XYZ file of C-alpha atoms in Angstrom:
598
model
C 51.998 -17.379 42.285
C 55.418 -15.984 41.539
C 58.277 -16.936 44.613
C 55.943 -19.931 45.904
C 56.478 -23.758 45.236
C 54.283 -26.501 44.019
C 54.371 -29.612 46.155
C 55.715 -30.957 43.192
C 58.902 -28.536 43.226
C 59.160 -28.905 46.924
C 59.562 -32.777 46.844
C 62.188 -32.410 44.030
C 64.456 -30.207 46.041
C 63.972 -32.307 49.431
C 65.040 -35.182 47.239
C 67.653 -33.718 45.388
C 71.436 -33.746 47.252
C 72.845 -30.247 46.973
C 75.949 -30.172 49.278
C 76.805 -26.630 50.527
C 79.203 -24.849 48.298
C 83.047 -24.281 49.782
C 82.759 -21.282 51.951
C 85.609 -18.847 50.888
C 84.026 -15.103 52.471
C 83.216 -14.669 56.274
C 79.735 -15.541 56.787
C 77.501 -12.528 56.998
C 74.619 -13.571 59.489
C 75.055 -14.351 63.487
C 73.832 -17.426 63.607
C 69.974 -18.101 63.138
C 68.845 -14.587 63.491
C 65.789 -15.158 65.051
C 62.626 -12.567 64.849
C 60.186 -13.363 67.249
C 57.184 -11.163 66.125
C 59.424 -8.598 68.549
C 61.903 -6.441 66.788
C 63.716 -4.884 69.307
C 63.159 -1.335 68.833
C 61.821 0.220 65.781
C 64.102 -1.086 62.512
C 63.586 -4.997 61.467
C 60.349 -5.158 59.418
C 58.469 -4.081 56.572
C 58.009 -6.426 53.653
C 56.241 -6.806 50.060
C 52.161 -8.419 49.922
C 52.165 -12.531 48.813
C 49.390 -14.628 49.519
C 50.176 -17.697 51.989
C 48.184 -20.669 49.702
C 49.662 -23.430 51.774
C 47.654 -22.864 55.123
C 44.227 -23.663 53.317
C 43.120 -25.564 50.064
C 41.244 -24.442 47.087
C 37.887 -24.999 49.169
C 39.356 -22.546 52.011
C 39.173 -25.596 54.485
C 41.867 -26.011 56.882
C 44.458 -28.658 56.898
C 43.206 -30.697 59.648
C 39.506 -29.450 60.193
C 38.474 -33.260 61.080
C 40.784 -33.006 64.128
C 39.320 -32.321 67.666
C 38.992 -29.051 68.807
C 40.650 -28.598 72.233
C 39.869 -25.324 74.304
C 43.002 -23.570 76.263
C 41.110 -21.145 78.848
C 42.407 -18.466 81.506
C 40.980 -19.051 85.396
C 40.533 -15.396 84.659
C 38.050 -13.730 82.726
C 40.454 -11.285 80.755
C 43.612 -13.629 80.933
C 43.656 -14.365 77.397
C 44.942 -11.069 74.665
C 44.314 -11.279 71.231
C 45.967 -8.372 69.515
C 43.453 -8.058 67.361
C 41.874 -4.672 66.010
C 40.062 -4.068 69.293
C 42.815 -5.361 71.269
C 39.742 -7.208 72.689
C 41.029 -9.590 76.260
C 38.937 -12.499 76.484
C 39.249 -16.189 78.795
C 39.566 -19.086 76.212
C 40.957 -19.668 72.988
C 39.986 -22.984 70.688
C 41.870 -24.570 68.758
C 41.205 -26.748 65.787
C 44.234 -28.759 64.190
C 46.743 -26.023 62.935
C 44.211 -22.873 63.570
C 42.217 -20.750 65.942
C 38.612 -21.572 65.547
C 37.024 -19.043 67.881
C 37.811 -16.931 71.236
C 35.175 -16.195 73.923
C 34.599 -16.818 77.582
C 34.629 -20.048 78.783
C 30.353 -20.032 78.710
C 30.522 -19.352 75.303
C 32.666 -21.806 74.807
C 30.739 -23.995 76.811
C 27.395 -23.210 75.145
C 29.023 -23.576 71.842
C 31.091 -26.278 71.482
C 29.716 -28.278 74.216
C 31.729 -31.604 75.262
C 35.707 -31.058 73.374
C 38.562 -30.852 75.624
C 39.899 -27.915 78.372
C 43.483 -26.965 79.310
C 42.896 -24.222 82.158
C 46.438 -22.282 82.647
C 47.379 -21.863 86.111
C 46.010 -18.968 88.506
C 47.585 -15.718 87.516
C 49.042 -16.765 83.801
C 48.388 -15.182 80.881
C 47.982 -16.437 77.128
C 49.243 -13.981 74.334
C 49.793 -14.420 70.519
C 53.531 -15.289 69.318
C 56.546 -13.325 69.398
C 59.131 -12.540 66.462
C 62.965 -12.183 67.143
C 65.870 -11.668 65.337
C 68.420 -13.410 66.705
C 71.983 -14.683 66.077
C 73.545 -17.915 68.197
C 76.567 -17.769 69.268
C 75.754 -20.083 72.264
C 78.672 -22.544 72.114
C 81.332 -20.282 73.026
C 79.773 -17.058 74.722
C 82.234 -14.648 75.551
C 79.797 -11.766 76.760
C 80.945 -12.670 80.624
C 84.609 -11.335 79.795
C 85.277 -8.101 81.864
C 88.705 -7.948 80.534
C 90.741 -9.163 78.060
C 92.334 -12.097 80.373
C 88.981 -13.643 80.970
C 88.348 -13.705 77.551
C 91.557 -15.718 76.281
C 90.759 -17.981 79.651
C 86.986 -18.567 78.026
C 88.556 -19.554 74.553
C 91.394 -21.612 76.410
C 89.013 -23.367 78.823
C 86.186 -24.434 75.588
C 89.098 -25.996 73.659
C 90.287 -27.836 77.062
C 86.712 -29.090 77.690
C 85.672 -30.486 74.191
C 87.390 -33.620 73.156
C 86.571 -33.303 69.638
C 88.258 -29.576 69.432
C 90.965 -30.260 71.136
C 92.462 -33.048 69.747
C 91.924 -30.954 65.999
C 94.138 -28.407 65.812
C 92.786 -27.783 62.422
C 89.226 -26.954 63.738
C 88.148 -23.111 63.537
C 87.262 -21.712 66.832
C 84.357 -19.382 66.894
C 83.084 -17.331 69.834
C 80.786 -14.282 70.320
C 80.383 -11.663 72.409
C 83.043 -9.707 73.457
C 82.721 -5.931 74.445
C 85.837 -3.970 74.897
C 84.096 -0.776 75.574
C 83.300 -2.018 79.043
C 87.081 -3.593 79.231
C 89.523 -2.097 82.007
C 92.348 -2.019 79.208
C 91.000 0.575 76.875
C 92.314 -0.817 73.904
C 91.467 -3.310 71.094
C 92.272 -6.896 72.113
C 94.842 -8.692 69.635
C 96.245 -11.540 67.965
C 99.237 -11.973 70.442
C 96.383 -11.841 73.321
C 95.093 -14.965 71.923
C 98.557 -16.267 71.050
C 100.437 -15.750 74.553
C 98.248 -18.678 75.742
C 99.998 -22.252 74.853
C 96.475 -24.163 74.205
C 95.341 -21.114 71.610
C 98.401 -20.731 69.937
C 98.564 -22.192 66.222
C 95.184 -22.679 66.337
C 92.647 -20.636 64.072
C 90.276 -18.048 66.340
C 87.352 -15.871 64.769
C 85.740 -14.341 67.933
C 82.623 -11.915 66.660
C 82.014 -8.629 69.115
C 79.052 -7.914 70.675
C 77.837 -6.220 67.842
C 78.579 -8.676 65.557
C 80.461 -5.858 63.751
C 84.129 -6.974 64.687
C 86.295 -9.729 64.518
C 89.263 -10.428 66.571
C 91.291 -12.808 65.592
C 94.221 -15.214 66.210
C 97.776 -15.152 64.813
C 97.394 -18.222 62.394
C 94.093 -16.917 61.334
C 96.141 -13.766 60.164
C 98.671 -16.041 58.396
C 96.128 -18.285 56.611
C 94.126 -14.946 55.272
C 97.193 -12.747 54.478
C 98.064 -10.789 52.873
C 95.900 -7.581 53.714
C 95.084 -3.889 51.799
C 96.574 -1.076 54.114
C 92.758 -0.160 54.182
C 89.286 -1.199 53.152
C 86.141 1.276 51.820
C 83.221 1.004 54.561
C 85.649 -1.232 56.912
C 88.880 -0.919 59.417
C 92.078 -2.976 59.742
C 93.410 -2.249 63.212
C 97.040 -1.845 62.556
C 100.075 -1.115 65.221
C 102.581 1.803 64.083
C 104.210 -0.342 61.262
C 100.912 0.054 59.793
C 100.691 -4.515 60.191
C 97.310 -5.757 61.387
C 97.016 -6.684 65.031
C 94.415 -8.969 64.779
C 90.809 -6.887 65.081
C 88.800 -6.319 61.591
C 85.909 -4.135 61.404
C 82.686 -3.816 59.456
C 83.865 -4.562 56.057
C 87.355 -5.675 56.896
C 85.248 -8.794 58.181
C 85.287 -9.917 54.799
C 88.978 -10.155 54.578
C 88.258 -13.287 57.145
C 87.643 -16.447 54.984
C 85.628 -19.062 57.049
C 85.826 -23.069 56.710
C 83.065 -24.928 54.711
C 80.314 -26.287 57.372
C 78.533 -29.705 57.175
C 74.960 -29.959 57.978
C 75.806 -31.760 61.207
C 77.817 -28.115 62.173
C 75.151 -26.220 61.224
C 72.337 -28.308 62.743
C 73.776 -28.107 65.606
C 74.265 -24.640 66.123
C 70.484 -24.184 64.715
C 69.295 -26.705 67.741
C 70.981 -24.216 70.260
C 68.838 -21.021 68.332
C 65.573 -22.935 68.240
C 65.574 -24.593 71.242
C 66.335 -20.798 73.080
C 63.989 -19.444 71.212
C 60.993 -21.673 72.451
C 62.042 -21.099 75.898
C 61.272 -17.104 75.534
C 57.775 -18.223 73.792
C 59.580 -17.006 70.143
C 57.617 -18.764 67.866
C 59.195 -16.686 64.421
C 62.834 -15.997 63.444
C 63.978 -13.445 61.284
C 67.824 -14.051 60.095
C 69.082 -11.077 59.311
C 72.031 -11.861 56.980
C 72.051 -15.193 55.062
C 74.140 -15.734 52.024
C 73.033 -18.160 49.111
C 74.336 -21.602 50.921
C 73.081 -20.910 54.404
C 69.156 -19.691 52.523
C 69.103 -22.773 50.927
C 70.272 -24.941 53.795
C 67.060 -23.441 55.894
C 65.078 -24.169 52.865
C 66.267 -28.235 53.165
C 65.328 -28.059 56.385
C 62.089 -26.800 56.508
C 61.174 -28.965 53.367
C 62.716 -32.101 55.792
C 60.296 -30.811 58.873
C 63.267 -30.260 60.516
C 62.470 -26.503 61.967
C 60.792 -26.110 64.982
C 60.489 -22.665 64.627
C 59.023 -20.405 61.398
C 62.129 -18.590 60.095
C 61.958 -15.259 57.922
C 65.631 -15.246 55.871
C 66.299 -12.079 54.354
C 69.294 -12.283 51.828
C 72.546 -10.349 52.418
C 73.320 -8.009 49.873
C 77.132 -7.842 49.074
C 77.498 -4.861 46.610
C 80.682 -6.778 45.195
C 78.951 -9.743 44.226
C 76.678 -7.296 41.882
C 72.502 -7.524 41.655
C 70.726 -10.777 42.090
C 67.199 -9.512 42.478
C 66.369 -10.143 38.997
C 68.202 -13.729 39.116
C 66.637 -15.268 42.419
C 62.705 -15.584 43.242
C 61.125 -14.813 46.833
C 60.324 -18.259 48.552
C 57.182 -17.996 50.630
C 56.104 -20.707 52.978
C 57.836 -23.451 51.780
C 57.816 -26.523 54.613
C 53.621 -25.540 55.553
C 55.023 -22.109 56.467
C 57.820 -22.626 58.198
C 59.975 -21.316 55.769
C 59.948 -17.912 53.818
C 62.804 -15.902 52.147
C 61.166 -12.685 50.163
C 63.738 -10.201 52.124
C 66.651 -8.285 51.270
C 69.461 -7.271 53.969
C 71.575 -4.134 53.151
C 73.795 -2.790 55.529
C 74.442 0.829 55.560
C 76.976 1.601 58.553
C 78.144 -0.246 61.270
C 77.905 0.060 64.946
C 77.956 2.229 68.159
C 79.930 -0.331 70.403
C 82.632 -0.324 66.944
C 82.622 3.268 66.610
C 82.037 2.912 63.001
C 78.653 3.921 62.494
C 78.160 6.958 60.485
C 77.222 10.431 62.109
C 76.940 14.062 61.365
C 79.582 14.679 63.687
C 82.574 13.558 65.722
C 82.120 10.957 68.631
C 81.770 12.473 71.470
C 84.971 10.273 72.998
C 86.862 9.673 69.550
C 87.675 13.359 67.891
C 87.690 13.109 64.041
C 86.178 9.743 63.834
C 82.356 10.105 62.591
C 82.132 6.217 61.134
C 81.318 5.678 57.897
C 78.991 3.701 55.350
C 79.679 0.703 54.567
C 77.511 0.398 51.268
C 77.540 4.432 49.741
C 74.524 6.926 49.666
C 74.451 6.303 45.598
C 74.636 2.445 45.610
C 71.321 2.540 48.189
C 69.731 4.447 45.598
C 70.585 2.764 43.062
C 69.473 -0.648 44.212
C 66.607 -0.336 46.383
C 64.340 0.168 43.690
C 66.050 -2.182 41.504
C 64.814 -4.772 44.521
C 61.297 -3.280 45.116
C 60.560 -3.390 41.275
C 61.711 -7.488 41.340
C 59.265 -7.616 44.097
C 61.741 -8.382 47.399
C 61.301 -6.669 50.686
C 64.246 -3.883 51.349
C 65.452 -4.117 55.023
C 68.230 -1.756 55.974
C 70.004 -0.943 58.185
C 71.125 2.388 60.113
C 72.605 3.203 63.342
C 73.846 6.363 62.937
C 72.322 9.812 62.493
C 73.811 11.031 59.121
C 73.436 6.954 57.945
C 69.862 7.034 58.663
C 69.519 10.141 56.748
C 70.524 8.812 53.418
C 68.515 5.554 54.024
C 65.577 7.553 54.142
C 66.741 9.887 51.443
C 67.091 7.031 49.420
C 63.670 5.500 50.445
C 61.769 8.438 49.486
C 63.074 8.087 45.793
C 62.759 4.548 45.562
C 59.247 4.795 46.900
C 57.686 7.314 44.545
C 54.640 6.384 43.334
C 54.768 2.895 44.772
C 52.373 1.139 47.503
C 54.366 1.487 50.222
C 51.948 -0.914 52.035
C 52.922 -3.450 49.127
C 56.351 -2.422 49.487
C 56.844 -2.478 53.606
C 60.651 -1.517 53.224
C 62.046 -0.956 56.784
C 64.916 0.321 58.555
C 66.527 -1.573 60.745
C 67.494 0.081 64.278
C 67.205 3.497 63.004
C 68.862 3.878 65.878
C 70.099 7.874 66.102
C 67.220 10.001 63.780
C 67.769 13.665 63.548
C 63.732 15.011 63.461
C 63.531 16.415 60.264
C 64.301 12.299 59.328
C 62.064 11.127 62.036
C 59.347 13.363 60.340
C 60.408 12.214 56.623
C 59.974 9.058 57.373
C 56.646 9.331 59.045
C 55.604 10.560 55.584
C 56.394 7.792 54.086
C 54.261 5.400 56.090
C 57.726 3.766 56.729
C 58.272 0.777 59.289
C 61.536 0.964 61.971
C 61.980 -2.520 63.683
C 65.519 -2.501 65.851
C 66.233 -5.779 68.020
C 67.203 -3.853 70.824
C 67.471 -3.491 74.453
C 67.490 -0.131 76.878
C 70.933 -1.193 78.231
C 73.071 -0.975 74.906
C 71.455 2.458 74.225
C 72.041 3.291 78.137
C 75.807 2.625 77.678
C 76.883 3.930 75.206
C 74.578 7.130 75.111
C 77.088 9.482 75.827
C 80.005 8.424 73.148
C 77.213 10.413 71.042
C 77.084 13.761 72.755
C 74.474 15.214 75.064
C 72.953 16.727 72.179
C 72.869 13.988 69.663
C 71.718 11.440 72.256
C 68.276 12.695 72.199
C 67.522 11.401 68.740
C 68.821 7.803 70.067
C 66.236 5.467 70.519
C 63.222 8.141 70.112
C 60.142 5.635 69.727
C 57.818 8.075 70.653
C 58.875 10.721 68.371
C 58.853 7.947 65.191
C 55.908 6.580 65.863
C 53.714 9.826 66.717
C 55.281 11.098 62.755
C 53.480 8.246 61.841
C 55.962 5.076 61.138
C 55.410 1.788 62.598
C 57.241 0.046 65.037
C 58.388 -3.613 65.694
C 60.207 -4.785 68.541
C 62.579 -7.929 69.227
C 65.976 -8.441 70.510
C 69.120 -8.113 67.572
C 69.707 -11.585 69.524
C 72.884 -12.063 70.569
C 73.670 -8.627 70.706
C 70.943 -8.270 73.390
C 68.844 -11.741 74.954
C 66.376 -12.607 72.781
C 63.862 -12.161 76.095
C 60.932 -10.661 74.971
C 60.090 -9.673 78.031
C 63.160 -8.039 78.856
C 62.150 -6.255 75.768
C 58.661 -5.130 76.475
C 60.063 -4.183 80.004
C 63.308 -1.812 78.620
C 60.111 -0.588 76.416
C 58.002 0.865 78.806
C 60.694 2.125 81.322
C 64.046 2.950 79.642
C 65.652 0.790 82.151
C 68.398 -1.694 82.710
C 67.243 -4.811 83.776
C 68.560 -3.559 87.136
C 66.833 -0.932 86.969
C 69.312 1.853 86.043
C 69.605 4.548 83.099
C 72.204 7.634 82.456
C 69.090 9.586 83.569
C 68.437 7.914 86.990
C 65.522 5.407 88.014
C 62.930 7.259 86.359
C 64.270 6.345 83.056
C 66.239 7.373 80.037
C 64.209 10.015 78.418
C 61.009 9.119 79.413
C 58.985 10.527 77.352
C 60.031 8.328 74.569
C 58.514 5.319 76.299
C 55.700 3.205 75.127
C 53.150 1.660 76.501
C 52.381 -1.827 77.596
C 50.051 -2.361 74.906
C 51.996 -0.394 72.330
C 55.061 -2.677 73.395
C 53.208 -5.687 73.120
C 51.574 -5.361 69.705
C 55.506 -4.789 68.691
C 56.620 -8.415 69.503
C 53.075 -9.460 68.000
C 50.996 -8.413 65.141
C 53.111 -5.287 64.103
C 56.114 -7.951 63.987
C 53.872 -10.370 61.482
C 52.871 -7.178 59.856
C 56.868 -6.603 58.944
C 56.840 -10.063 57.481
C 53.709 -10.122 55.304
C 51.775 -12.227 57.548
C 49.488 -10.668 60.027
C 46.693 -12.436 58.058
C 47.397 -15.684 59.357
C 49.899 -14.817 62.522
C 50.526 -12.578 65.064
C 47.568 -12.479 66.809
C 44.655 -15.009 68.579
C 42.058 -14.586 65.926
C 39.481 -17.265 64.083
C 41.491 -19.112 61.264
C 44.806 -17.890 61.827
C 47.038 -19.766 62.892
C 47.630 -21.320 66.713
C 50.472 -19.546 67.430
C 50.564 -19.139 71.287
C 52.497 -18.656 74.419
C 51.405 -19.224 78.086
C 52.576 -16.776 81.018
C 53.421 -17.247 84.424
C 52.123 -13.389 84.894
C 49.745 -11.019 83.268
C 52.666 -8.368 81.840
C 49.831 -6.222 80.976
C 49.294 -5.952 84.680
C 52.116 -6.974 86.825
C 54.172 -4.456 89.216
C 56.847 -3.421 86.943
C 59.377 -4.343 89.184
C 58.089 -7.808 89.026
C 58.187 -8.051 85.559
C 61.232 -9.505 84.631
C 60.411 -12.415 86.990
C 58.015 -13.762 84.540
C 58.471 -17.241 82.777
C 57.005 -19.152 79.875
C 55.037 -21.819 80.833
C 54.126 -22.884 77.526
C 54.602 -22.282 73.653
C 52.298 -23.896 71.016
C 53.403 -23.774 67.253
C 50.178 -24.861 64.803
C 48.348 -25.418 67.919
C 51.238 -28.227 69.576
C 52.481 -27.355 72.473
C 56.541 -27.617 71.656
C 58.090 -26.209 75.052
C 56.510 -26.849 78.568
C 53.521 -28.096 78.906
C 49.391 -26.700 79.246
């Protein structure tokens, strides 16, 4: 089948060296983008119809169907959901080798597979299918806990001071993640002589990513080693002071102007440790990476052909309209490493962001008077390539933040998708954050999927830099999926935790985690929440439906895969102030349990 590999092909490029190319662009993805079968809103996944040949042979036997069924059961009768059609609860689960074998209640069980092994899960836990994220890891230097620009420089200062192997190499690139300086007492952008006024950070190259991953700030060597600079850049912005000389902050496409140092394996290992090991915590099972370029897609594929991936990871390819069309030149990779691996997406990125004031809108912010954004790849280029893409038979994620942004997206998908399956096709929009609802409805007629990694706190916050008006269309679930699109959830991890559960909570109330909205304690528009159920079949089988695979995951049914997590509460029935309380007590991957314990 076109896009997979043989074993054959597989074992030649394990064996084969292929060092990672010299890095000499700013690295488009935050860090292991992680989908857990969650999305975070409505905006991360749709995809195009492959078959998945490596979970069975020709005989349609499973892998390991000699190996001993175990049974994992709930102490209640309706502790265990499957997702499936019927959303049908049940108490036990079996498991056979790498698949489900059969649900039931623990006498059926009982009756029919008489003496195999039981793992009861505590009093009061729950067992649900996977979850998806998208995710990026900035872990080793976090700056999110910065409330002003002082505690930032102190959080870069005190990370070189505390790492040996940093310190002691002035050459070394310092990366961080994380900062906000909407929320920042000094109203202004931070800058290069921030960084530099501090004697441990000075000559020493910075690249600290915002909170929305659509900003860098920057220290004063890093502007010396990457000058010079345009006095301006199409879909981007170069903060400048009044002599029109950059100050050390690069937006959207200005990122670009950043060149980052070649990584080893060992660097990128490492920081892929941090994203995996997170994600089992949260009971994340599948990654989607958001924005890989050509070295970092095959360095995933290395390591899922080495076994080295803990996690199944869903790489969608970031399109860079200045390095031209590859759809016709590259091949979707699906499943490579028994499944752990698959790369069939594309990325495009239409504006920028809400926290960055750059994404596009119909009108002015609401706090920034003649600034509406912009687009970072043009209304004609998106309609140019998308069907260029969906003809070569790769998935089209995009994404749109702002109002007049989503508009041409789905402008753009209704021409691409003329006459074509758009069930084959499963383009989506990522975020699709602000919708005007004559778009909301357009896109319902297209069948069209919205995924958004999000989380009820960024909308919350910056709500009102839109408008009263405007706001209404931010975040409208209910309104996009009653026209009739579908909707996965997840977290835009590290913009956001990758939590699920802080997720499925923000879901269902339109709260902050502490419990707060623009709007008051009954929530933030309210009638744009969804249900428990709703919210949970986002981080679950609607997620595997974005990726092409909710025929063999995202949900506890007979010969898919075992896939699992273990609760400490039922969240389809818990006090919803108690919600957030909940912990995972277990994740299974292929029916191994690879965090905690049953």
């Amino acid at each position: 089948m076109s896009g997979s590999l043989s074993k054959a092909e597989e074992a030649d490029m394990l064996n084969e060296k292929r060092p990672l190319l010299p890095r000499t662009h700013s690295p488009r993805t935050n860090w292991a983008r992680v989908t857990l079968a969650v999305t975070a809103v409505v905006a991360y996944y749709v995809a195009l119809p492959f078959l998945w040949p490596y979970l069975r042979d020709r005989e349609g036997m499973s892998p390991h169907e000699d190996a001993k069924p175990y049974a994992v059961c709930s102490a209640q009768p309706d502790g265990v959901y499957t997702v499936d059609a019927q959303n049908t609860v049940t108490q036990c689960v079996v498991v056979q080798g790498e698949l489900i074998a059969d649900t039931g209640s623990l006498d059926f069980v009982k009756s029919t597979y008489g003496n195999i092994e039981y793992r009861f899960a505590p009093e009061g836990s729950t067992l649900i299918a996977h979850a998806y994220l998208l995710h990026g890891n900035y872990r080793m230097l976090p700056l999110e806990s910065a409330q002003n620009i002082t505690e930032a420089v102190a959080l870069v200062r005190n990370f070189i001071l505390n790492d040996p192997d940093v310190y002691g190499n002035k050459s070394k690139v310092i990366e961080g993640f994380g900062w906000d300086g909407t929320i920042w007492p000094e109203k202004r952008w931070p800058t290069a002589a921030d960084l530099d006024a501090d004697d441990v950070i000075r000559g020493r190259q910075v690249v600290l990513r915002s909170k929305d991953a659509h900003a860098y700030w920057v220290s004063g060597t890093t502007l010396d080693v990457n000058a010079p600079y345009p006095n301006e850049i199409e879909g981007g912005k170069i903060v400048q002071d009044d002599q029109g000389k950059p100050t050390g902050v690069f937006v959207d496409n200005a990122q670009n102007l950043i060149a980052y140092p070649l990584y080893t394996d060992d660097d990128l290992l490492k920081k892929l440790a941090y994203t995996m090991n997170d994600a089992l915590s949260y009971g994340i099972t599948t990654v989607h990476d958001a924005k890989l370029d050509p070295e970092e897609i095959e360095f995933f594929h290395r390591q899922a052909l080495a076994g080295k991936l803990k996690v199944r990871m869903y790489g969608m390819h970031f399109f860079d309209e200045n390095e031209g069309y590859f759809g016709n030149t590259s091949k979707p990779v699906v499943g490579a490493g028994n499944g752990f691996w698959t790369q069939r997406s594309v990325k495009i990125v239409a504006d920028g962001s809400l926290r960055s004031r750059s994404s596009y809108l119909y009108d002015d912010y609401a706090d920034d008077p003649g600034n509406r954004g912009f687009m970072r790849v043009s209304a004609e280029v998106l309609e140019e390539v998308i069907p260029m893409f969906l003809r070569d038979g790769w998935q089209v994620n995009v994404h749109g933040i702002g109002d007049r942004a989503n508009g041409h997206v789905v402008t753009a998908l209704e021409k691409s998708l003329a006459g074509v399956n758009v069930t084959a096709a499963r383009p989506r929009i990522e975020h699709a954050q602000i919708m005007t609802d004559d778009d909301i409805v357009r896109l319902g007629k297209l069948g069209g999927h919205t995924d958004d990694m999000w989380y009820a706190q960024d909308g919350c916050t910056h709500a009102y830099a839109q408008g009263p008006k405007r706001v209404e269309g931010l975040y409208a679930f209910r309104k996009i999926m009653d026209a009739g699109s579908r909707i996965t959830l997840g977290s835009d991890s590290p913009v956001e935790t990758m939590n699920p559960i802080a997720g499925i909570y923000a879901a269902i109330t339109r709260l902050t985690a502490d419990g707060r909205s623009p709007h008051g304690p009954g929530g933030w528009f309210p009638d744009q929440r969804l249900t428990r159920l709703e919210a949970l079949r986002g981080y679950t089988i609607d997620a595997a439906y974005a990726a092409f695979t909710e025929d063999r995951l995202g949900s506890l049914e007979r010969g898919k895969r075992a896939d699992f997590v273990l609760l400490s509460q039922d969240v389809m029935k818990v006090p919803v102030k108690e919600m957030m309380a909940t912990k995972v007590l277990a994740t299974a991957i292929d029916g191994e349990v690879v965090y905690g314990e049953l």
